[in-house]
Structure formats: structure tokens, C-alpha cells
Amino acid sequence: MENFRVLVVGANFNNKGAQSMLFITTDEIKKRNPKSEIYYAGCEVFDENKYAFHEVFYSEPAKSIALGNNAMMLETKCFIKDCVKFVVRKQNNLFRFNEIKNLIKEINLIIDVSGFNIGKKWSVEIQESYLNNIRLARKYNIPIIMMPQSFGSFDYPEDKKFLLKEISELLKYPKIIFAREREGYQMLTEQFGLKNVQHSTDLVLQNDGVDVSNIYKKPLKNMSLPHVGKNSVALIPNTQCFNHGDKDRNIQMYKEIISYLLKAGKTVYIFRHSREDFPICKLVAEQFQGNKNVVLLDNEFSCLEYDEFVKKFDFVICSRFHGVVHAYRNYIPCILLGWAIKYKELAANVGQEQFAFDITEPNFNSDQVKNVIDQLLINKDKESAIIKAHVTEIRKNNCFDQIAGYLQ
């Protein structure tokens, strides 16, 4: 079929994990259907001359207009707001609020690559926005597939329990829901009785390489990555760990871990995997101001550059899910300092469960991390081989092969 149009929702460019899922989804679809047209649903500044896929403006008001929710009133508000922006010379994305309403009828398939947007840890607004993607697909009778992502838990407080009915009703609509963790799979199948759920590891981990011509219109220039010397370790914090945990306790934990690495003769590079994390990176680095063996990078890597950069380190201490995934893709050992079950199951998928911690647990302490640092100082090559063996097996079952029939 010519002009097979796919709308990819749930991605963004601020977070390298979300960008990875967009790039890999685009690549995997085009490999299976070269004539497909991919539309990225976003509301950032986007360079159409740079990328080999399209962008459609997909703000919350734009989505509501397409759904027909108070559409006339919303269109009027958006028009007035954009007129004001025009007058004050804020001219990004002006008068684009009807784009998705006009395009949606031409879409053949919606792919949702949200990483984790539903469950008791999220606000009602975030969860309703997530569910609106399914509402939009249902309204226009478009198939939607939820690619590997996390779900739950759903033991909501009283003021959020109304979401249970919405979830139960709406999650029946997708053709396939890929649950990234077994816990999420069990909740969806047992708590909600869903029959359209499959368990699948992360799609970025399953991918064995991207054809960059499916992503960029022009060949990439040589990557200009920071120099990293021998005996170096990457440290990648996550704002969410501070939101869900104790800030002072976390800072103290990082101080103790970095001090331990320095005593072991390591140079520590601190950098972000998502734009929102840089203030935390800076705060951690400030604890070692003046120490040339603690390096703060204010990087703006693409996910492809990050994938290359992570190869330079002996191992990685990471709190970003896809920061870990990119390391595992390249068989680099990781110590996972997470805040949700998804981190422990990710590590278990590649035989690394002893290196995963939930730093929000009351009994967690830096001594646990020091113990596994000692293991990696001795056995990093052994652990790398274990990761490689598991990833090789994981790549034999690509979730895009399972949905190939929907991509034509």
C-alpha cells in the first residue's frame, strides 16, 4: 500500500530514551515497509530538513480539539494565545493547533512508545493524556499498538480510583499491548482481565542496529564526542529518584560512591540522559568542586551519540532506564540505582540482577553499591560476556516482527 501513514505517540527529544524509541520505531517500520510515512507526534521545535520522518503538532489542546472535546472553544483560545505569541515574537509552532485534527483521518496505524505513564505514581493529568491517545485511535477507528512499556501499580488512592474504570474500558481497544515487565503483564491480565497483552523486553534492547538513512535525510557527520581516558566510570542520575526519594540522602549516597571510585583510581564522568536531569548532575558534581577526576559534562547527545559514547567506560552507574539499555546494547556493565520495579527486571533480563537497587527503599545504603563496585572492578569483562549472551538471545524475538502484519 502506498502512503501507509503511521503516527508515533509518546516520544520526545528531551529524553534520550524517548528519542531512542522514536528512532528505532521509525527504523524498524521503514525496514519492513519502505513506502511508509512516519509522523512523530510532538510539540517541540522540529527541523523537517534534518529528519527523514514528519512531525505533527500534538499539544494537549491540539489533541483535545481532534477528540472534539469543547473543540470550538479550545480553537478560539489557541488562536488568541498564538496571536499574543506572534505579537511578542514567540513564533515557534504558531497556529498549528488543528494539524492533528486534519491529519488523523489519513493515519493508518498509531504506535505508542510511551515508556511509563500510567499507574499510581503519576498525576491524573499525565494518565489522562496517555489514555487520550487510545481515545483518539478509537474515535477515528485506527488500530493502535502499545509498544513495550511499564504499567502500574494500580492501587490508587480514593481520589484516583475513577481511573480504574477508564483503564479497564480503554485498554481493551489496542490490538496488542506489550508489557515490559512481568509484574505489569500480570496486573493487566489479572486485575483488568485483558486478553490483548503480551510480555516483551524493551524495544531498544531488541534492536541490533539502526539504518541512519531511515532517520536523517543527510549522512551524519563524524560524531564529535568528549575524550574519555582509561579507567573511567559514567554516572547518570535521574530527577525521578529525587522526586520519589530523599534528596539529602541521595546526595550523600552519591558522595560516598564517587569517593569510593576515586580511591579505586577511577575518573568519574557525570552527565545527563534527559535535559531535566542536569541540575541534579551539577549538584552532585559540586560536591567535588576542584577535583579534576570528577568531570561534569553539559552534553546534548542524540541517542545515537549516547549509544556510541557509553562504550568508552569501564562500567556505568545509572538511574535512567534507557541509559542502562544503551549500555547493555553495547555489553557495558551497569549498576542500576532505580526507583521502580522496571530497573530490577531489566537487569534480570541480562543476568545482572545483583547490580540493581531501588534507592527509595528504607534499607538501601551506599555500602551495597560499594560491594558491587568491588565485583565490577575485578569481573567487568566476565559480566560483559554474560550481558552479551543474554542480549543475543533477546534479539531473536523482536516485537516488530510480531506486529509486521499491521505495518502494511
mmCIF file of C-alpha atoms in Angstrom:
data_model
loop_
_atom_site.group_PDB
_atom_site.id
_atom_site.type_symbol
_atom_site.label_atom_id
_atom_site.label_comp_id
_atom_site.label_asym_id
_atom_site.label_seq_id
_atom_site.Cartn_x
_atom_site.Cartn_y
_atom_site.Cartn_z
ATOM 1 C CA MET A 1 0.000 0.000 0.000
ATOM 2 C CA GLU A 2 1.366 3.402 -0.919
ATOM 3 C CA ASN A 3 1.250 6.223 1.584
ATOM 4 C CA PHE A 4 0.851 3.953 4.599
ATOM 5 C CA ARG A 5 0.876 6.531 7.372
ATOM 6 C CA VAL A 6 1.951 5.756 10.921
ATOM 7 C CA LEU A 7 1.572 8.165 13.850
ATOM 8 C CA VAL A 8 4.113 7.618 16.654
ATOM 9 C CA VAL A 9 2.946 8.981 20.010
ATOM 10 C CA GLY A 10 4.659 9.029 23.411
ATOM 11 C CA ALA A 11 8.112 10.099 22.192
ATOM 12 C CA ASN A 12 10.089 13.323 22.628
ATOM 13 C CA PHE A 13 13.566 14.730 22.043
ATOM 14 C CA ASN A 14 14.244 15.936 25.595
ATOM 15 C CA ASN A 15 14.701 12.436 26.940
ATOM 16 C CA LYS A 16 17.195 10.233 25.102
ATOM 17 C CA GLY A 17 15.221 7.103 25.938
ATOM 18 C CA ALA A 18 12.097 8.546 24.325
ATOM 19 C CA GLN A 19 14.183 9.690 21.357
ATOM 20 C CA SER A 20 15.680 6.184 21.048
ATOM 21 C CA MET A 21 12.229 4.618 20.906
ATOM 22 C CA LEU A 22 11.169 7.093 18.210
ATOM 23 C CA PHE A 23 14.278 6.492 16.095
ATOM 24 C CA ILE A 24 14.189 2.715 16.432
ATOM 25 C CA THR A 25 10.436 2.539 15.790
ATOM 26 C CA THR A 26 10.890 4.640 12.647
ATOM 27 C CA ASP A 27 13.773 2.451 11.505
ATOM 28 C CA GLU A 28 12.018 -0.858 12.210
ATOM 29 C CA ILE A 29 8.859 0.228 10.380
ATOM 30 C CA LYS A 30 10.743 1.507 7.325
ATOM 31 C CA LYS A 31 12.768 -1.691 7.121
ATOM 32 C CA ARG A 32 9.512 -3.627 6.879
ATOM 33 C CA ASN A 33 7.601 -1.104 4.755
ATOM 34 C CA PRO A 34 9.916 1.295 2.869
ATOM 35 C CA LYS A 35 6.924 3.198 1.470
ATOM 36 C CA SER A 36 5.545 4.078 4.918
ATOM 37 C CA GLU A 37 5.307 7.690 6.077
ATOM 38 C CA ILE A 38 6.105 8.209 9.750
ATOM 39 C CA TYR A 39 4.619 11.118 11.692
ATOM 40 C CA TYR A 40 6.140 11.985 15.055
ATOM 41 C CA ALA A 41 3.548 13.460 17.425
ATOM 42 C CA GLY A 42 5.339 16.274 19.259
ATOM 43 C CA CYS A 43 5.227 19.900 20.269
ATOM 44 C CA GLU A 44 8.918 20.789 20.258
ATOM 45 C CA VAL A 45 10.902 22.791 17.714
ATOM 46 C CA PHE A 46 11.473 20.302 14.883
ATOM 47 C CA ASP A 47 13.723 20.564 11.829
ATOM 48 C CA GLU A 48 11.888 18.987 8.868
ATOM 49 C CA ASN A 49 15.025 19.452 6.736
ATOM 50 C CA LYS A 50 17.055 17.236 9.051
ATOM 51 C CA TYR A 51 14.893 14.181 9.644
ATOM 52 C CA ALA A 52 13.550 11.539 7.250
ATOM 53 C CA PHE A 53 10.183 11.495 9.022
ATOM 54 C CA HIS A 54 7.487 14.094 9.566
ATOM 55 C CA GLU A 55 6.277 15.901 12.659
ATOM 56 C CA VAL A 56 2.706 16.825 13.555
ATOM 57 C CA PHE A 57 1.898 19.275 16.342
ATOM 58 C CA TYR A 58 0.453 17.299 19.256
ATOM 59 C CA SER A 59 -0.039 19.531 22.280
ATOM 60 C CA GLU A 60 -2.732 18.661 24.830
ATOM 61 C CA PRO A 61 -5.158 21.285 23.449
ATOM 62 C CA ALA A 62 -4.499 20.067 19.889
ATOM 63 C CA LYS A 63 -5.247 16.512 20.986
ATOM 64 C CA SER A 64 -8.475 17.625 22.683
ATOM 65 C CA ILE A 65 -9.545 19.512 19.555
ATOM 66 C CA ALA A 66 -9.051 16.346 17.497
ATOM 67 C CA LEU A 67 -11.122 14.446 20.055
ATOM 68 C CA GLY A 68 -13.908 17.040 19.744
ATOM 69 C CA ASN A 69 -13.766 17.998 23.421
ATOM 70 C CA ASN A 70 -15.055 21.612 23.545
ATOM 71 C CA ALA A 71 -13.318 21.970 20.195
ATOM 72 C CA MET A 72 -14.714 25.364 19.165
ATOM 73 C CA MET A 73 -13.897 26.975 22.492
ATOM 74 C CA LEU A 74 -10.414 25.429 22.522
ATOM 75 C CA GLU A 75 -9.681 26.515 18.955
ATOM 76 C CA THR A 76 -10.652 30.082 19.866
ATOM 77 C CA LYS A 77 -8.419 30.025 22.950
ATOM 78 C CA CYS A 78 -5.498 28.585 20.976
ATOM 79 C CA PHE A 79 -5.948 31.175 18.228
ATOM 80 C CA ILE A 80 -5.947 34.070 20.720
ATOM 81 C CA LYS A 81 -2.939 32.643 22.551
ATOM 82 C CA ASP A 82 -0.986 32.265 19.302
ATOM 83 C CA CYS A 83 -1.884 35.826 18.266
ATOM 84 C CA VAL A 84 -0.389 37.055 21.539
ATOM 85 C CA LYS A 85 2.728 34.912 20.982
ATOM 86 C CA PHE A 86 3.064 36.352 17.494
ATOM 87 C CA VAL A 87 2.886 39.917 18.805
ATOM 88 C CA VAL A 88 5.578 39.274 21.427
ATOM 89 C CA ARG A 89 7.684 37.455 18.790
ATOM 90 C CA LYS A 90 7.434 33.972 20.313
ATOM 91 C CA GLN A 91 6.878 32.382 16.952
ATOM 92 C CA ASN A 92 7.524 28.651 17.425
ATOM 93 C CA ASN A 93 4.640 26.366 16.440
ATOM 94 C CA LEU A 94 2.164 29.189 15.799
ATOM 95 C CA PHE A 95 -1.347 28.375 14.551
ATOM 96 C CA ARG A 96 -0.707 24.633 14.372
ATOM 97 C CA PHE A 97 -3.446 23.542 16.777
ATOM 98 C CA ASN A 98 -5.605 21.996 14.017
ATOM 99 C CA GLU A 99 -2.846 19.895 12.429
ATOM 100 C CA ILE A 100 -3.616 16.619 14.178
ATOM 101 C CA LYS A 101 -7.375 17.067 13.630
ATOM 102 C CA ASN A 102 -6.723 17.456 9.897
ATOM 103 C CA LEU A 103 -4.183 14.624 9.656
ATOM 104 C CA ILE A 104 -5.733 11.972 11.875
ATOM 105 C CA LYS A 105 -8.240 10.768 9.268
ATOM 106 C CA GLU A 106 -5.334 9.861 6.968
ATOM 107 C CA ILE A 107 -3.492 7.809 9.591
ATOM 108 C CA ASN A 108 -3.478 4.018 9.108
ATOM 109 C CA LEU A 109 -1.829 2.984 12.377
ATOM 110 C CA ILE A 110 -0.865 4.545 15.718
ATOM 111 C CA ILE A 111 2.204 3.266 17.579
ATOM 112 C CA ASP A 112 2.517 4.267 21.245
ATOM 113 C CA VAL A 113 6.093 4.270 22.586
ATOM 114 C CA SER A 114 5.383 5.793 25.997
ATOM 115 C CA GLY A 115 7.877 4.416 28.476
ATOM 116 C CA PHE A 116 5.874 4.629 31.696
ATOM 117 C CA ASN A 117 2.901 6.961 32.024
ATOM 118 C CA ILE A 118 0.194 5.086 33.860
ATOM 119 C CA GLY A 119 -0.061 3.941 37.456
ATOM 120 C CA LYS A 120 -0.384 5.368 40.939
ATOM 121 C CA LYS A 121 2.940 7.238 40.807
ATOM 122 C CA TRP A 122 1.669 9.532 38.051
ATOM 123 C CA SER A 123 -0.673 12.519 38.183
ATOM 124 C CA VAL A 124 -4.208 12.304 36.839
ATOM 125 C CA GLU A 125 -3.232 14.765 34.075
ATOM 126 C CA ILE A 126 -0.366 12.582 32.825
ATOM 127 C CA GLN A 127 -2.535 9.454 32.861
ATOM 128 C CA GLU A 128 -5.472 11.126 31.091
ATOM 129 C CA SER A 129 -3.088 12.410 28.419
ATOM 130 C CA TYR A 130 -1.842 8.848 27.939
ATOM 131 C CA LEU A 131 -5.385 7.470 27.720
ATOM 132 C CA ASN A 132 -6.323 10.188 25.230
ATOM 133 C CA ASN A 133 -4.011 8.547 22.701
ATOM 134 C CA ILE A 134 -6.238 5.466 22.838
ATOM 135 C CA ARG A 135 -9.399 7.585 22.811
ATOM 136 C CA LEU A 136 -8.158 9.274 19.645
ATOM 137 C CA ALA A 137 -7.454 5.927 17.959
ATOM 138 C CA ARG A 138 -10.879 4.617 18.954
ATOM 139 C CA LYS A 139 -12.727 7.755 17.825
ATOM 140 C CA TYR A 140 -11.263 7.509 14.319
ATOM 141 C CA ASN A 141 -11.277 3.691 14.204
ATOM 142 C CA ILE A 142 -7.490 3.487 13.834
ATOM 143 C CA PRO A 143 -5.561 0.426 15.069
ATOM 144 C CA ILE A 144 -3.182 1.265 17.911
ATOM 145 C CA ILE A 145 -0.344 -0.839 19.309
ATOM 146 C CA MET A 146 1.272 -0.141 22.667
ATOM 147 C CA MET A 147 4.957 -0.987 22.303
ATOM 148 C CA PRO A 148 6.922 -2.368 25.297
ATOM 149 C CA GLN A 149 6.326 -0.129 28.307
ATOM 150 C CA SER A 150 5.710 -0.248 32.049
ATOM 151 C CA PHE A 151 2.324 -0.409 33.770
ATOM 152 C CA GLY A 152 1.056 0.109 37.326
ATOM 153 C CA SER A 153 0.719 -0.345 40.069
ATOM 154 C CA PHE A 154 -2.995 0.459 40.161
ATOM 155 C CA ASP A 155 -3.727 0.560 43.896
ATOM 156 C CA TYR A 156 -4.874 4.157 43.598
ATOM 157 C CA PRO A 157 -5.876 6.399 46.496
ATOM 158 C CA GLU A 158 -9.593 7.157 46.702
ATOM 159 C CA ASP A 159 -9.411 10.358 44.632
ATOM 160 C CA LYS A 160 -7.861 8.499 41.665
ATOM 161 C CA LYS A 161 -9.927 5.309 41.704
ATOM 162 C CA PHE A 162 -12.172 6.607 38.925
ATOM 163 C CA LEU A 163 -9.236 5.912 36.593
ATOM 164 C CA LEU A 164 -9.707 2.159 37.043
ATOM 165 C CA LYS A 165 -12.922 2.153 35.020
ATOM 166 C CA GLU A 166 -11.330 4.241 32.255
ATOM 167 C CA ILE A 167 -8.277 1.975 32.108
ATOM 168 C CA SER A 168 -10.397 -1.179 32.061
ATOM 169 C CA GLU A 169 -12.501 0.159 29.198
ATOM 170 C CA LEU A 170 -9.814 1.822 27.065
ATOM 171 C CA LEU A 171 -7.038 -0.774 27.283
ATOM 172 C CA LYS A 172 -9.308 -3.315 25.615
ATOM 173 C CA TYR A 173 -9.051 -1.325 22.376
ATOM 174 C CA PRO A 174 -5.350 -1.672 21.337
ATOM 175 C CA LYS A 175 -4.582 -4.559 19.009
ATOM 176 C CA ILE A 176 -1.595 -5.532 21.149
ATOM 177 C CA ILE A 177 -0.232 -4.193 24.448
ATOM 178 C CA PHE A 178 3.379 -5.160 25.097
ATOM 179 C CA ALA A 179 4.087 -5.107 28.833
ATOM 180 C CA ARG A 180 7.790 -4.622 29.519
ATOM 181 C CA GLU A 181 7.748 -6.220 32.978
ATOM 182 C CA ARG A 182 6.105 -9.440 34.137
ATOM 183 C CA GLU A 183 4.543 -7.566 37.046
ATOM 184 C CA GLY A 184 2.829 -5.193 34.589
ATOM 185 C CA TYR A 185 1.725 -8.141 32.439
ATOM 186 C CA GLN A 186 0.152 -9.830 35.462
ATOM 187 C CA MET A 187 -1.666 -6.682 36.563
ATOM 188 C CA LEU A 188 -3.158 -6.045 33.122
ATOM 189 C CA THR A 189 -4.236 -9.656 32.585
ATOM 190 C CA GLU A 190 -5.373 -10.470 36.127
ATOM 191 C CA GLN A 191 -6.638 -7.171 37.535
ATOM 192 C CA PHE A 192 -8.278 -5.975 34.307
ATOM 193 C CA GLY A 193 -8.779 -9.322 32.558
ATOM 194 C CA LEU A 194 -7.197 -8.069 29.321
ATOM 195 C CA LYS A 195 -6.655 -10.585 26.515
ATOM 196 C CA ASN A 196 -4.525 -8.378 24.239
ATOM 197 C CA VAL A 197 -1.390 -8.267 26.404
ATOM 198 C CA GLN A 198 1.984 -9.831 25.631
ATOM 199 C CA HIS A 199 5.187 -9.737 27.626
ATOM 200 C CA SER A 200 8.173 -8.256 25.777
ATOM 201 C CA THR A 201 11.548 -6.821 26.707
ATOM 202 C CA ASP A 202 12.373 -3.225 25.789
ATOM 203 C CA LEU A 203 12.308 -2.463 22.051
ATOM 204 C CA VAL A 204 15.614 -0.541 22.182
ATOM 205 C CA LEU A 205 17.349 -3.595 23.655
ATOM 206 C CA GLN A 206 15.879 -5.827 20.934
ATOM 207 C CA ASN A 207 17.206 -3.641 18.114
ATOM 208 C CA ASP A 208 20.564 -4.702 16.661
ATOM 209 C CA GLY A 209 21.356 -1.554 14.699
ATOM 210 C CA VAL A 210 19.767 1.497 13.068
ATOM 211 C CA ASP A 211 19.973 2.417 9.393
ATOM 212 C CA VAL A 212 20.583 6.149 9.850
ATOM 213 C CA SER A 213 19.215 6.900 6.375
ATOM 214 C CA ASN A 214 15.805 5.991 7.819
ATOM 215 C CA ILE A 215 16.280 8.716 10.435
ATOM 216 C CA TYR A 216 18.263 11.524 8.781
ATOM 217 C CA LYS A 217 17.883 12.990 5.303
ATOM 218 C CA LYS A 218 21.597 13.686 5.010
ATOM 219 C CA PRO A 219 24.504 11.459 6.094
ATOM 220 C CA LEU A 220 25.642 12.092 9.641
ATOM 221 C CA LYS A 221 28.915 13.905 10.126
ATOM 222 C CA ASN A 222 31.503 12.206 12.295
ATOM 223 C CA MET A 223 30.353 12.270 15.900
ATOM 224 C CA SER A 224 32.266 14.780 17.994
ATOM 225 C CA LEU A 225 32.280 13.087 21.392
ATOM 226 C CA PRO A 226 34.216 14.162 24.504
ATOM 227 C CA HIS A 227 37.519 12.417 25.140
ATOM 228 C CA VAL A 228 37.392 9.828 27.907
ATOM 229 C CA GLY A 229 40.573 8.404 29.384
ATOM 230 C CA LYS A 230 41.178 4.877 30.626
ATOM 231 C CA ASN A 231 39.787 3.722 33.985
ATOM 232 C CA SER A 232 36.654 5.854 33.691
ATOM 233 C CA VAL A 233 33.153 5.322 35.052
ATOM 234 C CA ALA A 234 29.958 7.104 33.949
ATOM 235 C CA LEU A 235 27.446 8.348 36.494
ATOM 236 C CA ILE A 236 23.971 9.253 35.182
ATOM 237 C CA PRO A 237 21.444 10.470 37.786
ATOM 238 C CA ASN A 238 17.674 10.782 37.380
ATOM 239 C CA THR A 239 15.481 13.565 38.757
ATOM 240 C CA GLN A 240 12.735 10.996 39.391
ATOM 241 C CA CYS A 241 14.892 9.300 42.033
ATOM 242 C CA PHE A 242 14.957 12.594 43.904
ATOM 243 C CA ASN A 243 11.230 13.165 43.376
ATOM 244 C CA HIS A 244 10.381 9.715 44.733
ATOM 245 C CA GLY A 245 13.181 9.545 47.314
ATOM 246 C CA ASP A 246 15.048 11.663 49.873
ATOM 247 C CA LYS A 247 17.174 14.374 48.227
ATOM 248 C CA ASP A 248 19.743 14.814 51.002
ATOM 249 C CA ARG A 249 20.101 11.061 51.435
ATOM 250 C CA ASN A 250 20.630 10.618 47.697
ATOM 251 C CA ILE A 251 23.286 13.351 47.533
ATOM 252 C CA GLN A 252 25.139 11.764 50.441
ATOM 253 C CA MET A 253 24.901 8.383 48.730
ATOM 254 C CA TYR A 254 26.424 9.769 45.524
ATOM 255 C CA LYS A 255 29.217 11.464 47.519
ATOM 256 C CA GLU A 256 30.148 8.175 49.149
ATOM 257 C CA ILE A 257 30.009 6.222 45.881
ATOM 258 C CA ILE A 258 32.119 8.742 43.945
ATOM 259 C CA SER A 259 34.659 8.961 46.773
ATOM 260 C CA TYR A 260 34.944 5.177 46.705
ATOM 261 C CA LEU A 261 35.536 5.187 42.935
ATOM 262 C CA LEU A 262 38.187 7.892 43.254
ATOM 263 C CA LYS A 263 40.046 5.823 45.847
ATOM 264 C CA ALA A 264 39.961 2.949 43.359
ATOM 265 C CA GLY A 265 41.752 5.163 40.817
ATOM 266 C CA LYS A 266 38.744 5.876 38.614
ATOM 267 C CA THR A 267 37.799 9.086 36.845
ATOM 268 C CA VAL A 268 34.062 9.766 37.169
ATOM 269 C CA TYR A 269 32.117 11.462 34.373
ATOM 270 C CA ILE A 270 28.738 12.871 35.398
ATOM 271 C CA PHE A 271 26.274 13.613 32.607
ATOM 272 C CA ARG A 272 22.576 13.608 31.814
ATOM 273 C CA HIS A 273 20.417 11.311 29.764
ATOM 274 C CA SER A 274 17.461 13.724 29.908
ATOM 275 C CA ARG A 275 17.503 17.525 29.888
ATOM 276 C CA GLU A 276 15.659 17.762 33.190
ATOM 277 C CA ASP A 277 18.480 15.902 34.977
ATOM 278 C CA PHE A 278 21.258 18.457 34.512
ATOM 279 C CA PRO A 279 20.572 20.400 37.762
ATOM 280 C CA ILE A 280 20.987 17.132 39.665
ATOM 281 C CA CYS A 281 24.194 16.325 37.751
ATOM 282 C CA LYS A 282 25.509 19.757 38.652
ATOM 283 C CA LEU A 283 24.539 19.382 42.309
ATOM 284 C CA VAL A 284 26.348 16.048 42.588
ATOM 285 C CA ALA A 285 29.450 17.372 40.794
ATOM 286 C CA GLU A 286 29.592 20.416 43.108
ATOM 287 C CA GLN A 287 30.336 18.064 45.996
ATOM 288 C CA PHE A 288 33.751 17.518 44.355
ATOM 289 C CA GLN A 289 34.498 21.014 43.107
ATOM 290 C CA GLY A 290 38.142 21.362 42.084
ATOM 291 C CA ASN A 291 38.738 17.625 41.721
ATOM 292 C CA LYS A 292 39.961 17.027 38.173
ATOM 293 C CA ASN A 293 38.935 13.355 38.368
ATOM 294 C CA VAL A 294 35.256 14.278 38.646
ATOM 295 C CA VAL A 295 34.124 15.622 35.273
ATOM 296 C CA LEU A 296 30.749 17.282 34.685
ATOM 297 C CA LEU A 297 29.542 17.256 31.080
ATOM 298 C CA ASP A 298 26.776 19.568 29.875
ATOM 299 C CA ASN A 299 26.155 17.384 26.863
ATOM 300 C CA GLU A 300 23.457 17.471 24.202
ATOM 301 C CA PHE A 301 23.992 13.985 22.799
ATOM 302 C CA SER A 302 21.498 12.448 20.424
ATOM 303 C CA CYS A 303 20.507 8.934 21.427
ATOM 304 C CA LEU A 304 22.809 7.611 18.668
ATOM 305 C CA GLU A 305 25.730 9.623 20.060
ATOM 306 C CA TYR A 306 24.979 8.412 23.574
ATOM 307 C CA ASP A 307 24.961 4.836 22.263
ATOM 308 C CA GLU A 308 28.499 5.405 20.972
ATOM 309 C CA PHE A 309 29.745 7.421 23.958
ATOM 310 C CA VAL A 310 28.799 4.829 26.565
ATOM 311 C CA LYS A 311 31.271 2.360 25.007
ATOM 312 C CA LYS A 312 34.136 4.450 26.387
ATOM 313 C CA PHE A 313 33.511 3.483 30.046
ATOM 314 C CA ASP A 314 34.533 0.510 32.183
ATOM 315 C CA PHE A 315 31.029 0.465 33.625
ATOM 316 C CA VAL A 316 28.100 2.792 34.214
ATOM 317 C CA ILE A 317 26.202 3.796 37.358
ATOM 318 C CA CYS A 318 22.846 4.838 36.005
ATOM 319 C CA SER A 319 19.361 5.824 37.146
ATOM 320 C CA ARG A 320 17.842 6.318 33.679
ATOM 321 C CA PHE A 321 16.153 3.212 32.285
ATOM 322 C CA HIS A 322 17.249 3.720 28.689
ATOM 323 C CA GLY A 323 20.645 4.930 29.829
ATOM 324 C CA VAL A 324 21.049 1.384 31.137
ATOM 325 C CA VAL A 325 19.512 -0.120 27.989
ATOM 326 C CA HIS A 326 22.049 1.657 25.769
ATOM 327 C CA ALA A 327 24.863 0.362 27.951
ATOM 328 C CA TYR A 328 23.508 -3.182 27.775
ATOM 329 C CA ARG A 329 23.134 -2.868 23.977
ATOM 330 C CA ASN A 330 26.896 -2.416 23.927
ATOM 331 C CA TYR A 331 27.549 -5.066 26.610
ATOM 332 C CA ILE A 332 28.733 -2.481 29.159
ATOM 333 C CA PRO A 333 28.064 -3.500 32.786
ATOM 334 C CA CYS A 334 25.823 -1.243 34.870
ATOM 335 C CA ILE A 335 24.932 -0.558 38.448
ATOM 336 C CA LEU A 336 21.263 0.432 38.429
ATOM 337 C CA LEU A 337 20.062 2.935 41.033
ATOM 338 C CA GLY A 338 16.362 2.973 40.205
ATOM 339 C CA TRP A 339 13.018 3.863 41.737
ATOM 340 C CA ALA A 340 10.648 1.276 40.192
ATOM 341 C CA ILE A 341 10.407 -2.460 39.509
ATOM 342 C CA LYS A 342 11.323 -1.908 35.845
ATOM 343 C CA TYR A 343 15.014 -1.469 36.741
ATOM 344 C CA LYS A 344 15.307 -4.786 38.571
ATOM 345 C CA GLU A 345 13.566 -6.716 35.821
ATOM 346 C CA LEU A 346 15.714 -5.049 33.141
ATOM 347 C CA ALA A 347 18.838 -6.167 34.982
ATOM 348 C CA ALA A 348 17.436 -9.676 35.447
ATOM 349 C CA ASN A 349 16.793 -9.906 31.687
ATOM 350 C CA VAL A 350 20.550 -9.821 31.096
ATOM 351 C CA GLY A 351 21.709 -11.798 34.133
ATOM 352 C CA GLN A 352 22.621 -8.713 36.169
ATOM 353 C CA GLU A 353 20.007 -8.668 38.964
ATOM 354 C CA GLN A 354 22.646 -8.395 41.701
ATOM 355 C CA PHE A 355 23.585 -4.954 40.340
ATOM 356 C CA ALA A 356 20.085 -3.401 40.586
ATOM 357 C CA PHE A 357 18.859 -1.368 43.573
ATOM 358 C CA ASP A 358 15.755 0.596 44.494
ATOM 359 C CA ILE A 359 17.213 3.691 46.134
ATOM 360 C CA THR A 360 13.807 4.677 47.552
ATOM 361 C CA GLU A 361 13.793 1.611 49.852
ATOM 362 C CA PRO A 362 14.462 2.486 53.518
ATOM 363 C CA ASN A 363 17.191 -0.147 53.922
ATOM 364 C CA PHE A 364 19.170 0.895 50.851
ATOM 365 C CA ASN A 365 22.665 2.275 51.548
ATOM 366 C CA SER A 366 25.877 3.088 49.707
ATOM 367 C CA ASP A 367 27.689 0.067 51.166
ATOM 368 C CA GLN A 368 25.544 -2.157 48.939
ATOM 369 C CA VAL A 369 26.764 -0.216 45.918
ATOM 370 C CA LYS A 370 30.378 -0.342 47.070
ATOM 371 C CA ASN A 371 30.147 -4.137 47.272
ATOM 372 C CA VAL A 372 29.072 -4.461 43.633
ATOM 373 C CA ILE A 373 31.642 -1.857 42.563
ATOM 374 C CA ASP A 374 34.248 -4.224 44.011
ATOM 375 C CA GLN A 375 32.789 -7.037 41.902
ATOM 376 C CA LEU A 376 32.964 -4.971 38.706
ATOM 377 C CA LEU A 377 36.498 -3.771 39.406
ATOM 378 C CA ILE A 378 37.537 -7.439 39.236
ATOM 379 C CA ASN A 379 34.969 -9.028 36.906
ATOM 380 C CA LYS A 380 33.748 -6.383 34.439
ATOM 381 C CA ASP A 381 34.837 -8.457 31.417
ATOM 382 C CA LYS A 382 33.064 -11.531 32.772
ATOM 383 C CA GLU A 383 29.857 -9.551 33.354
ATOM 384 C CA SER A 384 30.150 -8.024 29.885
ATOM 385 C CA ALA A 385 30.214 -11.523 28.388
ATOM 386 C CA ILE A 386 27.132 -12.509 30.402
ATOM 387 C CA ILE A 387 25.274 -9.421 29.136
ATOM 388 C CA LYS A 388 26.276 -10.171 25.542
ATOM 389 C CA ALA A 389 24.975 -13.735 25.752
ATOM 390 C CA HIS A 390 21.589 -12.586 27.087
ATOM 391 C CA VAL A 391 21.207 -9.691 24.626
ATOM 392 C CA THR A 392 21.976 -12.041 21.733
ATOM 393 C CA GLU A 393 19.062 -14.241 22.839
ATOM 394 C CA ILE A 394 16.744 -11.266 23.388
ATOM 395 C CA ARG A 395 17.320 -10.057 19.820
ATOM 396 C CA LYS A 396 15.965 -13.322 18.430
ATOM 397 C CA ASN A 397 12.463 -12.151 19.430
ATOM 398 C CA ASN A 398 11.814 -8.669 18.046
ATOM 399 C CA CYS A 399 8.405 -7.205 18.896
ATOM 400 C CA PHE A 400 8.295 -5.525 15.466
ATOM 401 C CA ASP A 401 8.293 -8.973 13.853
ATOM 402 C CA GLN A 402 5.164 -9.728 15.874
ATOM 403 C CA ILE A 403 3.341 -6.658 14.525
ATOM 404 C CA ALA A 404 4.612 -6.908 10.929
ATOM 405 C CA GLY A 405 1.101 -7.703 9.685
ATOM 406 C CA TYR A 406 -0.123 -4.290 10.901
ATOM 407 C CA LEU A 407 2.652 -2.411 9.073
ATOM 408 C CA GLN A 408 1.430 -2.983 5.505
#
